[in-house]
PDB file of N, CA and C in Angstrom:
ATOM      1  N   MET A 140      54.676  14.464 -12.669  1.00 43.00           N
ATOM      2  CA  MET A 140      53.603  15.330 -12.629  1.00 43.00           C
ATOM      3  C   MET A 140      53.947  16.244 -11.525  1.00 43.00           C
ATOM      4  N   SER A 141      53.539  17.543 -11.465  1.00 43.00           N
ATOM      5  CA  SER A 141      53.940  18.480 -10.696  1.00 43.00           C
ATOM      6  C   SER A 141      53.236  18.227  -9.340  1.00 43.00           C
ATOM      7  N   THR A 142      53.758  18.653  -8.120  1.00 39.00           N
ATOM      8  CA  THR A 142      53.209  18.451  -6.786  1.00 39.00           C
ATOM      9  C   THR A 142      52.953  19.695  -6.172  1.00 39.00           C
ATOM     10  N   GLU A 143      53.030  20.767  -6.994  1.00 45.00           N
ATOM     11  CA  GLU A 143      53.011  22.274  -6.614  1.00 45.00           C
ATOM     12  C   GLU A 143      51.412  22.362  -6.166  1.00 45.00           C
ATOM     13  N   VAL A 144      50.512  21.785  -6.625  1.00 45.00           N
ATOM     14  CA  VAL A 144      48.968  22.250  -6.424  1.00 45.00           C
ATOM     15  C   VAL A 144      48.821  21.741  -4.940  1.00 45.00           C
ATOM     16  N   ASN A 145      47.923  22.779  -4.470  1.00 41.00           N
ATOM     17  CA  ASN A 145      47.590  22.166  -3.163  1.00 41.00           C
ATOM     18  C   ASN A 145      46.760  21.018  -3.195  1.00 41.00           C
ATOM     19  N   GLU A 146      47.023  20.131  -2.159  1.00 40.00           N
ATOM     20  CA  GLU A 146      45.928  18.939  -1.935  1.00 40.00           C
ATOM     21  C   GLU A 146      44.660  19.268  -1.754  1.00 40.00           C
ATOM     22  N   ASN A 147      44.257  20.170  -0.913  1.00 37.00           N
ATOM     23  CA  ASN A 147      42.938  20.780  -0.530  1.00 37.00           C
ATOM     24  C   ASN A 147      42.286  21.481  -1.828  1.00 37.00           C
ATOM     25  N   ALA A 148      43.078  21.966  -2.483  1.00 41.00           N
ATOM     26  CA  ALA A 148      42.343  22.635  -3.665  1.00 41.00           C
ATOM     27  C   ALA A 148      41.895  21.651  -4.877  1.00 41.00           C
ATOM     28  N   CYS A 149      42.802  20.428  -4.706  1.00 41.00           N
ATOM     29  CA  CYS A 149      42.239  19.099  -5.827  1.00 41.00           C
ATOM     30  C   CYS A 149      40.781  19.014  -5.614  1.00 41.00           C
ATOM     31  N   ALA A 150      40.096  19.343  -4.635  1.00 40.00           N
ATOM     32  CA  ALA A 150      38.788  18.942  -4.613  1.00 40.00           C
ATOM     33  C   ALA A 150      37.962  20.260  -4.294  1.00 40.00           C
ATOM     34  N   GLU A 151      37.479  21.223  -5.187  1.00 43.00           N
ATOM     35  CA  GLU A 151      36.958  21.954  -5.124  1.00 43.00           C
ATOM     36  C   GLU A 151      35.233  21.836  -5.327  1.00 43.00           C
ATOM     37  N   GLY A 152      34.604  21.675  -4.081  1.00 54.00           N
ATOM     38  CA  GLY A 152      33.221  21.299  -4.224  1.00 54.00           C
ATOM     39  C   GLY A 152      33.293  19.656  -4.972  1.00 54.00           C
ATOM     40  N   ALA A 153      32.494  19.426  -5.871  1.00 72.00           N
ATOM     41  CA  ALA A 153      32.492  17.943  -6.417  1.00 72.00           C
ATOM     42  C   ALA A 153      33.848  17.872  -7.486  1.00 72.00           C
ATOM     43  N   PHE A 154      34.506  18.868  -7.449  1.00 93.00           N
ATOM     44  CA  PHE A 154      35.824  18.645  -8.547  1.00 93.00           C
ATOM     45  C   PHE A 154      36.913  18.183  -7.926  1.00 93.00           C
ATOM     46  N   ASP A 155      37.207  17.046  -8.458  1.00 96.00           N
ATOM     47  CA  ASP A 155      38.452  16.357  -8.143  1.00 96.00           C
ATOM     48  C   ASP A 155      39.659  16.412  -9.124  1.00 96.00           C
ATOM     49  N   ALA A 156      40.519  16.965  -9.024  1.00 96.00           N
ATOM     50  CA  ALA A 156      41.687  17.113 -10.067  1.00 96.00           C
ATOM     51  C   ALA A 156      42.241  15.980 -10.369  1.00 96.00           C
ATOM     52  N   ARG A 157      42.524  15.037  -9.288  1.00 96.00           N
ATOM     53  CA  ARG A 157      42.935  13.850  -9.396  1.00 96.00           C
ATOM     54  C   ARG A 157      42.073  12.804 -10.149  1.00 96.00           C
ATOM     55  N   SER A 158      41.022  13.005 -10.610  1.00 96.00           N
ATOM     56  CA  SER A 158      40.130  12.095 -11.203  1.00 96.00           C
ATOM     57  C   SER A 158      40.268  12.491 -12.581  1.00 96.00           C
ATOM     58  N   ALA A 159      39.812  11.626 -13.530  1.00 96.00           N
ATOM     59  CA  ALA A 159      39.598  11.527 -15.267  1.00 96.00           C
ATOM     60  C   ALA A 159      38.484  12.490 -15.502  1.00 96.00           C
ATOM     61  N   TRP A 160      38.461  13.282 -16.294  1.00 97.00           N
ATOM     62  CA  TRP A 160      37.547  14.382 -16.660  1.00 97.00           C
ATOM     63  C   TRP A 160      37.491  14.298 -18.377  1.00 97.00           C
ATOM     64  N   GLN A 161      36.641  14.635 -19.038  1.00 97.00           N
ATOM     65  CA  GLN A 161      36.369  14.900 -20.355  1.00 97.00           C
ATOM     66  C   GLN A 161      35.267  16.033 -20.770  1.00 97.00           C
ATOM     67  N   LEU A 162      35.627  16.721 -21.823  1.00 97.00           N
ATOM     68  CA  LEU A 162      34.605  17.771 -22.394  1.00 97.00           C
ATOM     69  C   LEU A 162      33.237  17.017 -22.361  1.00 97.00           C
ATOM     70  N   ALA A 163      32.208  17.629 -21.979  1.00 96.00           N
ATOM     71  CA  ALA A 163      30.876  17.057 -21.907  1.00 96.00           C
ATOM     72  C   ALA A 163      30.757  16.605 -23.167  1.00 96.00           C
ATOM     73  N   PRO A 164      29.702  15.486 -23.576  1.00 96.00           N
ATOM     74  CA  PRO A 164      29.651  15.256 -24.850  1.00 96.00           C
ATOM     75  C   PRO A 164      28.713  16.113 -25.580  1.00 96.00           C
ATOM     76  N   THR A 165      27.791  16.838 -25.053  1.00 97.00           N
ATOM     77  CA  THR A 165      26.923  17.696 -25.547  1.00 97.00           C
ATOM     78  C   THR A 165      27.654  19.345 -25.711  1.00 97.00           C
ATOM     79  N   VAL A 166      28.951  19.496 -25.668  1.00 97.00           N
ATOM     80  CA  VAL A 166      29.660  20.644 -25.587  1.00 97.00           C
ATOM     81  C   VAL A 166      30.664  20.557 -26.635  1.00 97.00           C
ATOM     82  N   SER A 167      30.527  21.753 -27.698  1.00 97.00           N
ATOM     83  CA  SER A 167      31.572  21.841 -28.687  1.00 97.00           C
ATOM     84  C   SER A 167      32.448  23.224 -28.334  1.00 97.00           C
ATOM     85  N   LEU A 168      33.759  22.979 -28.775  1.00 97.00           N
ATOM     86  CA  LEU A 168      34.570  24.155 -28.507  1.00 97.00           C
ATOM     87  C   LEU A 168      34.825  24.593 -29.983  1.00 97.00           C
ATOM     88  N   ARG A 169      34.945  26.091 -30.042  1.00 97.00           N
ATOM     89  CA  ARG A 169      35.176  26.999 -31.311  1.00 97.00           C
ATOM     90  C   ARG A 169      36.361  27.955 -31.173  1.00 97.00           C
ATOM     91  N   SER A 170      37.634  27.454 -31.524  1.00 95.00           N
ATOM     92  CA  SER A 170      38.592  28.251 -31.436  1.00 95.00           C
ATOM     93  C   SER A 170      38.485  29.745 -31.685  1.00 95.00           C
ATOM     94  N   GLU A 171      39.049  30.621 -30.924  1.00 96.00           N
ATOM     95  CA  GLU A 171      39.010  32.057 -31.105  1.00 96.00           C
ATOM     96  C   GLU A 171      40.470  32.443 -30.797  1.00 96.00           C
ATOM     97  N   PRO A 172      40.686  33.936 -31.255  1.00 95.00           N
ATOM     98  CA  PRO A 172      42.282  34.124 -31.042  1.00 95.00           C
ATOM     99  C   PRO A 172      42.395  34.363 -29.506  1.00 95.00           C
ATOM    100  N   PHE A 173      41.244  34.440 -28.538  1.00 95.00           N
ATOM    101  CA  PHE A 173      41.559  34.867 -27.016  1.00 95.00           C
ATOM    102  C   PHE A 173      41.640  33.166 -26.370  1.00 95.00           C
ATOM    103  N   GLY A 174      41.184  32.057 -27.123  1.00 96.00           N
ATOM    104  CA  GLY A 174      41.032  30.862 -26.741  1.00 96.00           C
ATOM    105  C   GLY A 174      39.798  30.135 -27.340  1.00 96.00           C
ATOM    106  N   ALA A 175      38.846  29.976 -26.393  1.00 97.00           N
ATOM    107  CA  ALA A 175      37.637  29.323 -27.372  1.00 97.00           C
ATOM    108  C   ALA A 175      36.257  29.816 -26.898  1.00 97.00           C
ATOM    109  N   LEU A 176      35.108  29.381 -27.706  1.00 97.00           N
ATOM    110  CA  LEU A 176      34.026  29.411 -27.158  1.00 97.00           C
ATOM    111  C   LEU A 176      33.552  27.989 -26.840  1.00 97.00           C
ATOM    112  N   ALA A 177      32.926  27.692 -25.601  1.00 97.00           N
ATOM    113  CA  ALA A 177      32.472  26.422 -25.370  1.00 97.00           C
ATOM    114  C   ALA A 177      30.896  26.506 -25.222  1.00 97.00           C
ATOM    115  N   TYR A 178      30.235  25.951 -26.031  1.00 97.00           N
ATOM    116  CA  TYR A 178      28.789  25.923 -26.411  1.00 97.00           C
ATOM    117  C   TYR A 178      28.130  24.507 -25.866  1.00 97.00           C
ATOM    118  N   ASP A 179      27.023  24.466 -25.016  1.00 96.00           N
ATOM    119  CA  ASP A 179      26.644  23.382 -24.676  1.00 96.00           C
ATOM    120  C   ASP A 179      25.339  23.276 -25.479  1.00 96.00           C
ATOM    121  N   PHE A 180      25.201  22.200 -26.487  1.00 96.00           N
ATOM    122  CA  PHE A 180      23.796  22.167 -27.353  1.00 96.00           C
ATOM    123  C   PHE A 180      22.699  21.634 -26.647  1.00 96.00           C
ATOM    124  N   HIS A 181      22.821  21.233 -25.389  1.00 94.00           N
ATOM    125  CA  HIS A 181      21.689  20.621 -24.597  1.00 94.00           C
ATOM    126  C   HIS A 181      21.224  21.759 -23.699  1.00 94.00           C
ATOM    127  N   THR A 182      22.105  22.557 -23.163  1.00 93.00           N
ATOM    128  CA  THR A 182      21.534  23.704 -22.269  1.00 93.00           C
ATOM    129  C   THR A 182      21.563  24.993 -23.002  1.00 93.00           C
ATOM    130  N   ARG A 183      22.044  25.091 -24.122  1.00 94.00           N
ATOM    131  CA  ARG A 183      22.407  26.392 -24.882  1.00 94.00           C
ATOM    132  C   ARG A 183      23.147  27.312 -24.066  1.00 94.00           C
ATOM    133  N   LYS A 184      24.046  26.942 -23.041  1.00 95.00           N
ATOM    134  CA  LYS A 184      24.815  27.675 -22.277  1.00 95.00           C
ATOM    135  C   LYS A 184      26.214  28.134 -23.156  1.00 95.00           C
ATOM    136  N   LEU A 185      26.615  29.048 -22.903  1.00 95.00           N
ATOM    137  CA  LEU A 185      27.925  29.536 -23.872  1.00 95.00           C
ATOM    138  C   LEU A 185      29.078  29.959 -22.722  1.00 95.00           C
ATOM    139  N   SER A 186      30.096  29.366 -22.831  1.00 95.00           N
ATOM    140  CA  SER A 186      31.241  29.580 -21.779  1.00 95.00           C
ATOM    141  C   SER A 186      32.607  30.129 -22.369  1.00 95.00           C
ATOM    142  N   PHE A 187      33.115  31.112 -21.918  1.00 95.00           N
ATOM    143  CA  PHE A 187      34.394  31.433 -22.575  1.00 95.00           C
ATOM    144  C   PHE A 187      35.726  30.822 -22.113  1.00 95.00           C
ATOM    145  N   LEU A 188      36.470  30.245 -22.653  1.00 96.00           N
ATOM    146  CA  LEU A 188      37.751  30.018 -22.410  1.00 96.00           C
ATOM    147  C   LEU A 188      38.691  30.803 -22.660  1.00 96.00           C
ATOM    148  N   LYS A 189      39.140  31.743 -21.932  1.00 94.00           N
ATOM    149  CA  LYS A 189      40.079  33.134 -21.999  1.00 94.00           C
ATOM    150  C   LYS A 189      41.472  32.743 -22.199  1.00 94.00           C
ATOM    151  N   SER A 190      41.656  31.788 -22.586  1.00 95.00           N
ATOM    152  CA  SER A 190      43.216  31.177 -22.502  1.00 95.00           C
ATOM    153  C   SER A 190      43.466  30.157 -23.570  1.00 95.00           C
ATOM    154  N   VAL A 191      44.530  30.246 -24.407  1.00 96.00           N
ATOM    155  CA  VAL A 191      44.916  29.141 -25.533  1.00 96.00           C
ATOM    156  C   VAL A 191      45.106  27.921 -24.797  1.00 96.00           C
ATOM    157  N   GLN A 192      46.049  28.197 -23.714  1.00 97.00           N
ATOM    158  CA  GLN A 192      46.815  26.870 -22.862  1.00 97.00           C
ATOM    159  C   GLN A 192      45.292  26.423 -22.224  1.00 97.00           C
ATOM    160  N   LEU A 193      44.507  27.039 -21.455  1.00 97.00           N
ATOM    161  CA  LEU A 193      43.182  26.450 -20.759  1.00 97.00           C
ATOM    162  C   LEU A 193      42.587  25.626 -22.022  1.00 97.00           C
ATOM    163  N   VAL A 194      42.426  25.920 -23.073  1.00 97.00           N
ATOM    164  CA  VAL A 194      41.937  25.225 -24.267  1.00 97.00           C
ATOM    165  C   VAL A 194      42.702  23.921 -24.579  1.00 97.00           C
ATOM    166  N   GLY A 195      43.848  23.933 -24.393  1.00 97.00           N
ATOM    167  CA  GLY A 195      44.894  23.087 -24.725  1.00 97.00           C
ATOM    168  C   GLY A 195      44.799  21.784 -23.301  1.00 97.00           C
ATOM    169  N   VAL A 196      44.445  22.499 -22.130  1.00 98.00           N
ATOM    170  CA  VAL A 196      44.311  21.777 -20.973  1.00 98.00           C
ATOM    171  C   VAL A 196      43.129  20.743 -21.171  1.00 98.00           C
ATOM    172  N   VAL A 197      41.904  21.455 -21.755  1.00 98.00           N
ATOM    173  CA  VAL A 197      40.712  20.809 -21.779  1.00 98.00           C
ATOM    174  C   VAL A 197      40.625  19.807 -22.902  1.00 98.00           C
ATOM    175  N   GLU A 198      41.173  19.927 -24.088  1.00 96.00           N
ATOM    176  CA  GLU A 198      41.447  19.103 -25.134  1.00 96.00           C
ATOM    177  C   GLU A 198      42.225  18.007 -24.614  1.00 96.00           C
ATOM    178  N   GLN A 199      43.212  18.134 -23.756  1.00 96.00           N
ATOM    179  CA  GLN A 199      43.984  16.864 -23.286  1.00 96.00           C
ATOM    180  C   GLN A 199      43.118  15.972 -22.125  1.00 96.00           C
ATOM    181  N   LEU A 200      42.186  16.538 -21.616  1.00 97.00           N
ATOM    182  CA  LEU A 200      41.423  15.816 -20.681  1.00 97.00           C
ATOM    183  C   LEU A 200      41.177  14.382 -21.037  1.00 97.00           C
ATOM    184  N   ALA A 201      40.804  14.144 -22.189  1.00 95.00           N
ATOM    185  CA  ALA A 201      39.800  12.893 -22.727  1.00 95.00           C
ATOM    186  C   ALA A 201      41.338  11.954 -22.823  1.00 95.00           C
ATOM    187  N   GLU A 202      42.580  12.463 -22.925  1.00 95.00           N
ATOM    188  CA  GLU A 202      43.670  11.386 -22.977  1.00 95.00           C
ATOM    189  C   GLU A 202      44.512  11.254 -21.872  1.00 95.00           C
ATOM    190  N   CYS A 203      44.141  12.134 -20.751  1.00 96.00           N
ATOM    191  CA  CYS A 203      44.950  11.830 -19.611  1.00 96.00           C
ATOM    192  C   CYS A 203      44.244  11.230 -18.464  1.00 96.00           C
ATOM    193  N   PRO A 204      44.917  10.272 -17.501  1.00 96.00           N
ATOM    194  CA  PRO A 204      44.240   9.774 -16.368  1.00 96.00           C
ATOM    195  C   PRO A 204      43.556  10.664 -15.479  1.00 96.00           C
ATOM    196  N   SER A 205      43.866  12.162 -15.547  1.00 97.00           N
ATOM    197  CA  SER A 205      43.374  12.963 -14.506  1.00 97.00           C
ATOM    198  C   SER A 205      43.486  14.565 -14.961  1.00 97.00           C
ATOM    199  N   ALA A 206      42.932  15.413 -14.262  1.00 97.00           N
ATOM    200  CA  ALA A 206      42.820  16.800 -14.812  1.00 97.00           C
ATOM    201  C   ALA A 206      44.213  17.278 -14.361  1.00 97.00           C
ATOM    202  N   LEU A 207      44.991  16.588 -13.326  1.00 97.00           N
ATOM    203  CA  LEU A 207      46.303  17.233 -13.160  1.00 97.00           C
ATOM    204  C   LEU A 207      47.390  16.761 -14.085  1.00 97.00           C
ATOM    205  N   SER A 208      47.109  15.675 -14.724  1.00 97.00           N
ATOM    206  CA  SER A 208      47.962  15.218 -15.641  1.00 97.00           C
ATOM    207  C   SER A 208      47.846  15.978 -17.002  1.00 97.00           C
ATOM    208  N   ALA A 209      46.463  16.318 -17.380  1.00 98.00           N
ATOM    209  CA  ALA A 209      46.158  17.239 -18.382  1.00 98.00           C
ATOM    210  C   ALA A 209      46.786  18.541 -18.274  1.00 98.00           C
ATOM    211  N   ILE A 210      46.897  19.101 -17.022  1.00 98.00           N
ATOM    212  CA  ILE A 210      47.510  20.468 -16.866  1.00 98.00           C
ATOM    213  C   ILE A 210      48.854  20.295 -17.080  1.00 98.00           C
ATOM    214  N   ASP A 211      49.555  19.172 -16.605  1.00 97.00           N
ATOM    215  CA  ASP A 211      51.035  18.967 -16.818  1.00 97.00           C
ATOM    216  C   ASP A 211      51.199  18.929 -18.134  1.00 97.00           C
ATOM    217  N   ARG A 212      50.410  17.860 -18.949  1.00 96.00           N
ATOM    218  CA  ARG A 212      50.800  17.671 -20.465  1.00 96.00           C
ATOM    219  C   ARG A 212      50.697  18.933 -21.316  1.00 96.00           C
ATOM    220  N   ALA A 213      49.719  19.751 -20.777  1.00 96.00           N
ATOM    221  CA  ALA A 213      49.564  21.039 -21.688  1.00 96.00           C
ATOM    222  C   ALA A 213      50.787  22.049 -21.476  1.00 96.00           C
ATOM    223  N   GLY A 214      51.559  21.495 -20.497  1.00 96.00           N
ATOM    224  CA  GLY A 214      52.868  22.586 -20.386  1.00 96.00           C
ATOM    225  C   GLY A 214      52.498  23.795 -19.292  1.00 96.00           C
ATOM    226  N   VAL A 215      51.650  23.532 -18.572  1.00 97.00           N
ATOM    227  CA  VAL A 215      51.242  24.877 -17.483  1.00 97.00           C
ATOM    228  C   VAL A 215      52.382  24.621 -16.465  1.00 97.00           C
ATOM    229  N   PRO A 216      53.087  25.836 -16.505  1.00 97.00           N
ATOM    230  CA  PRO A 216      54.104  25.911 -15.222  1.00 97.00           C
ATOM    231  C   PRO A 216      53.590  25.865 -14.131  1.00 97.00           C
ATOM    232  N   ALA A 217      54.451  25.122 -13.170  1.00 95.00           N
ATOM    233  CA  ALA A 217      54.021  24.841 -11.797  1.00 95.00           C
ATOM    234  C   ALA A 217      53.378  25.844 -10.856  1.00 95.00           C
ATOM    235  N   ASN A 218      53.878  27.262 -11.023  1.00 97.00           N
ATOM    236  CA  ASN A 218      53.344  28.334 -10.379  1.00 97.00           C
ATOM    237  C   ASN A 218      51.931  28.822 -10.657  1.00 97.00           C
ATOM    238  N   GLU A 219      51.506  28.227 -11.993  1.00 96.00           N
ATOM    239  CA  GLU A 219      50.325  28.524 -12.501  1.00 96.00           C
ATOM    240  C   GLU A 219      49.173  27.562 -12.561  1.00 96.00           C
ATOM    241  N   GLN A 220      49.462  26.482 -11.805  1.00 96.00           N
ATOM    242  CA  GLN A 220      48.682  25.191 -12.167  1.00 96.00           C
ATOM    243  C   GLN A 220      47.162  25.236 -11.049  1.00 96.00           C
ATOM    244  N   GLN A 221      47.521  25.886  -9.957  1.00 96.00           N
ATOM    245  CA  GLN A 221      46.351  26.184  -9.314  1.00 96.00           C
ATOM    246  C   GLN A 221      45.278  26.822  -9.783  1.00 96.00           C
ATOM    247  N   ARG A 222      45.694  28.028 -10.535  1.00 97.00           N
ATOM    248  CA  ARG A 222      44.878  28.864 -11.212  1.00 97.00           C
ATOM    249  C   ARG A 222      43.939  27.762 -12.403  1.00 97.00           C
ATOM    250  N   TYR A 223      44.533  26.900 -13.040  1.00 97.00           N
ATOM    251  CA  TYR A 223      44.178  25.893 -13.919  1.00 97.00           C
ATOM    252  C   TYR A 223      42.925  25.053 -13.360  1.00 97.00           C
ATOM    253  N   VAL A 224      43.285  24.642 -12.198  1.00 97.00           N
ATOM    254  CA  VAL A 224      42.677  24.013 -11.235  1.00 97.00           C
ATOM    255  C   VAL A 224      41.375  24.516 -11.002  1.00 97.00           C
ATOM    256  N   SER A 225      41.428  25.708 -10.584  1.00 96.00           N
ATOM    257  CA  SER A 225      40.163  26.437 -10.350  1.00 96.00           C
ATOM    258  C   SER A 225      39.182  26.534 -11.714  1.00 96.00           C
ATOM    259  N   ALA A 226      39.966  27.068 -12.862  1.00 97.00           N
ATOM    260  CA  ALA A 226      39.102  27.135 -13.992  1.00 97.00           C
ATOM    261  C   ALA A 226      38.499  25.626 -14.357  1.00 97.00           C
ATOM    262  N   LEU A 227      39.190  24.453 -14.132  1.00 97.00           N
ATOM    263  CA  LEU A 227      38.493  23.593 -14.459  1.00 97.00           C
ATOM    264  C   LEU A 227      37.374  23.389 -13.645  1.00 97.00           C
ATOM    265  N   ALA A 228      37.634  23.591 -12.280  1.00 97.00           N
ATOM    266  CA  ALA A 228      36.379  23.261 -11.460  1.00 97.00           C
ATOM    267  C   ALA A 228      35.243  23.914 -11.956  1.00 97.00           C
ATOM    268  N   ALA A 229      35.436  25.366 -12.202  1.00 96.00           N
ATOM    269  CA  ALA A 229      34.406  26.269 -12.710  1.00 96.00           C
ATOM    270  C   ALA A 229      33.739  25.572 -14.028  1.00 96.00           C
ATOM    271  N   LEU A 230      34.529  24.882 -14.923  1.00 96.00           N
ATOM    272  CA  LEU A 230      33.769  24.240 -16.209  1.00 96.00           C
ATOM    273  C   LEU A 230      33.165  23.072 -15.414  1.00 96.00           C
ATOM    274  N   ALA A 231      33.617  22.557 -14.490  1.00 96.00           N
ATOM    275  CA  ALA A 231      32.959  21.298 -14.059  1.00 96.00           C
ATOM    276  C   ALA A 231      31.508  21.615 -13.250  1.00 96.00           C
ATOM    277  N   ARG A 232      31.498  23.003 -12.729  1.00 94.00           N
ATOM    278  CA  ARG A 232      30.288  23.363 -12.036  1.00 94.00           C
ATOM    279  C   ARG A 232      29.157  23.684 -13.028  1.00 94.00           C
ATOM    280  N   SER A 233      29.644  24.056 -14.200  1.00 94.00           N
ATOM    281  CA  SER A 233      28.802  24.438 -15.273  1.00 94.00           C
ATOM    282  C   SER A 233      28.250  23.427 -16.156  1.00 94.00           C
ATOM    283  N   ASN A 234      28.961  22.054 -15.898  1.00 94.00           N
ATOM    284  CA  ASN A 234      28.766  20.726 -16.451  1.00 94.00           C
ATOM    285  C   ASN A 234      29.501  21.039 -18.003  1.00 94.00           C
ATOM    286  N   MET A 235      30.388  21.719 -18.241  1.00 97.00           N
ATOM    287  CA  MET A 235      30.945  21.860 -19.489  1.00 97.00           C
ATOM    288  C   MET A 235      32.083  20.775 -19.652  1.00 97.00           C
ATOM    289  N   ILE A 236      32.518  20.095 -18.542  1.00 97.00           N
ATOM    290  CA  ILE A 236      33.484  19.177 -18.455  1.00 97.00           C
ATOM    291  C   ILE A 236      32.818  18.159 -17.408  1.00 97.00           C
ATOM    292  N   THR A 237      32.792  16.803 -17.703  1.00 96.00           N
ATOM    293  CA  THR A 237      32.109  15.879 -16.754  1.00 96.00           C
ATOM    294  C   THR A 237      33.112  14.684 -16.594  1.00 96.00           C
ATOM    295  N   PRO A 238      32.827  14.134 -15.267  1.00 96.00           N
ATOM    296  CA  PRO A 238      33.748  12.905 -14.929  1.00 96.00           C
ATOM    297  C   PRO A 238      33.780  11.760 -16.135  1.00 96.00           C
ATOM    298  N   ARG A 239      34.860  11.245 -15.968  1.00 90.00           N
ATOM    299  CA  ARG A 239      35.005   9.981 -17.043  1.00 90.00           C
ATOM    300  C   ARG A 239      35.723   8.731 -16.118  1.00 90.00           C
ATOM    301  N   LYS A 240      35.323   7.846 -16.387  1.00 78.00           N
ATOM    302  CA  LYS A 240      36.136   6.664 -15.962  1.00 78.00           C
ATOM    303  C   LYS A 240      37.259   6.424 -16.585  1.00 78.00           C
ATOM    304  N   PRO A 241      38.431   6.180 -15.799  1.00 59.00           N
ATOM    305  CA  PRO A 241      39.619   5.968 -16.666  1.00 59.00           C
ATOM    306  C   PRO A 241      39.638   4.465 -17.352  1.00 59.00           C
ATOM    307  N   GLU A 242      40.283   4.441 -18.431  1.00 64.00           N
ATOM    308  CA  GLU A 242      40.313   3.368 -19.500  1.00 64.00           C
ATOM    309  C   GLU A 242      40.958   2.340 -18.584  1.00 64.00           C
ATOM    310  N   ALA A 243      40.389   0.964 -18.722  1.00 52.00           N
ATOM    311  CA  ALA A 243      41.253   0.024 -18.220  1.00 52.00           C
ATOM    312  C   ALA A 243      42.282  -0.342 -19.107  1.00 52.00           C
ATOM    313  N   ARG A 244      43.386  -0.414 -18.403  1.00 51.00           N
ATOM    314  CA  ARG A 244      44.516  -0.994 -19.467  1.00 51.00           C
ATOM    315  C   ARG A 244      44.794  -2.632 -18.903  1.00 51.00           C
ATOM    316  N   THR A 245      45.146  -3.060 -20.232  1.00 51.00           N
ATOM    317  CA  THR A 245      45.270  -4.548 -20.063  1.00 51.00           C
ATOM    318  C   THR A 245      46.918  -4.603 -20.313  1.00 51.00           C
ATOM    319  N   PRO A 246      47.297  -5.620 -19.339  1.00 53.00           N
ATOM    320  CA  PRO A 246      48.799  -5.744 -19.422  1.00 53.00           C
ATOM    321  C   PRO A 246      49.605  -6.514 -20.579  1.00 53.00           C
TER     322      PRO A 246
END
């Protein structure tokens, strides 16, 4: 995993990019040419994901142990990773993504 992301930026408010996250259960993504629409069926809030690569990061969240690893897995270049941490922090503030407990792995 890249270490280019500033450690202080990993916790923007309640967002910790070193923690596990997921798309909120009430949120659905609809692919669009520019990225995707994220719609929360509970709050009726609509957000725009203005990058196909950001959509890839959000889709990777459920499979990765941290947001940083999802950013890495989606192939975000090291010099752009801070921007994606900020985008995920905004999605967390709007409850489009929520914290997830990492899965316990058995030996």
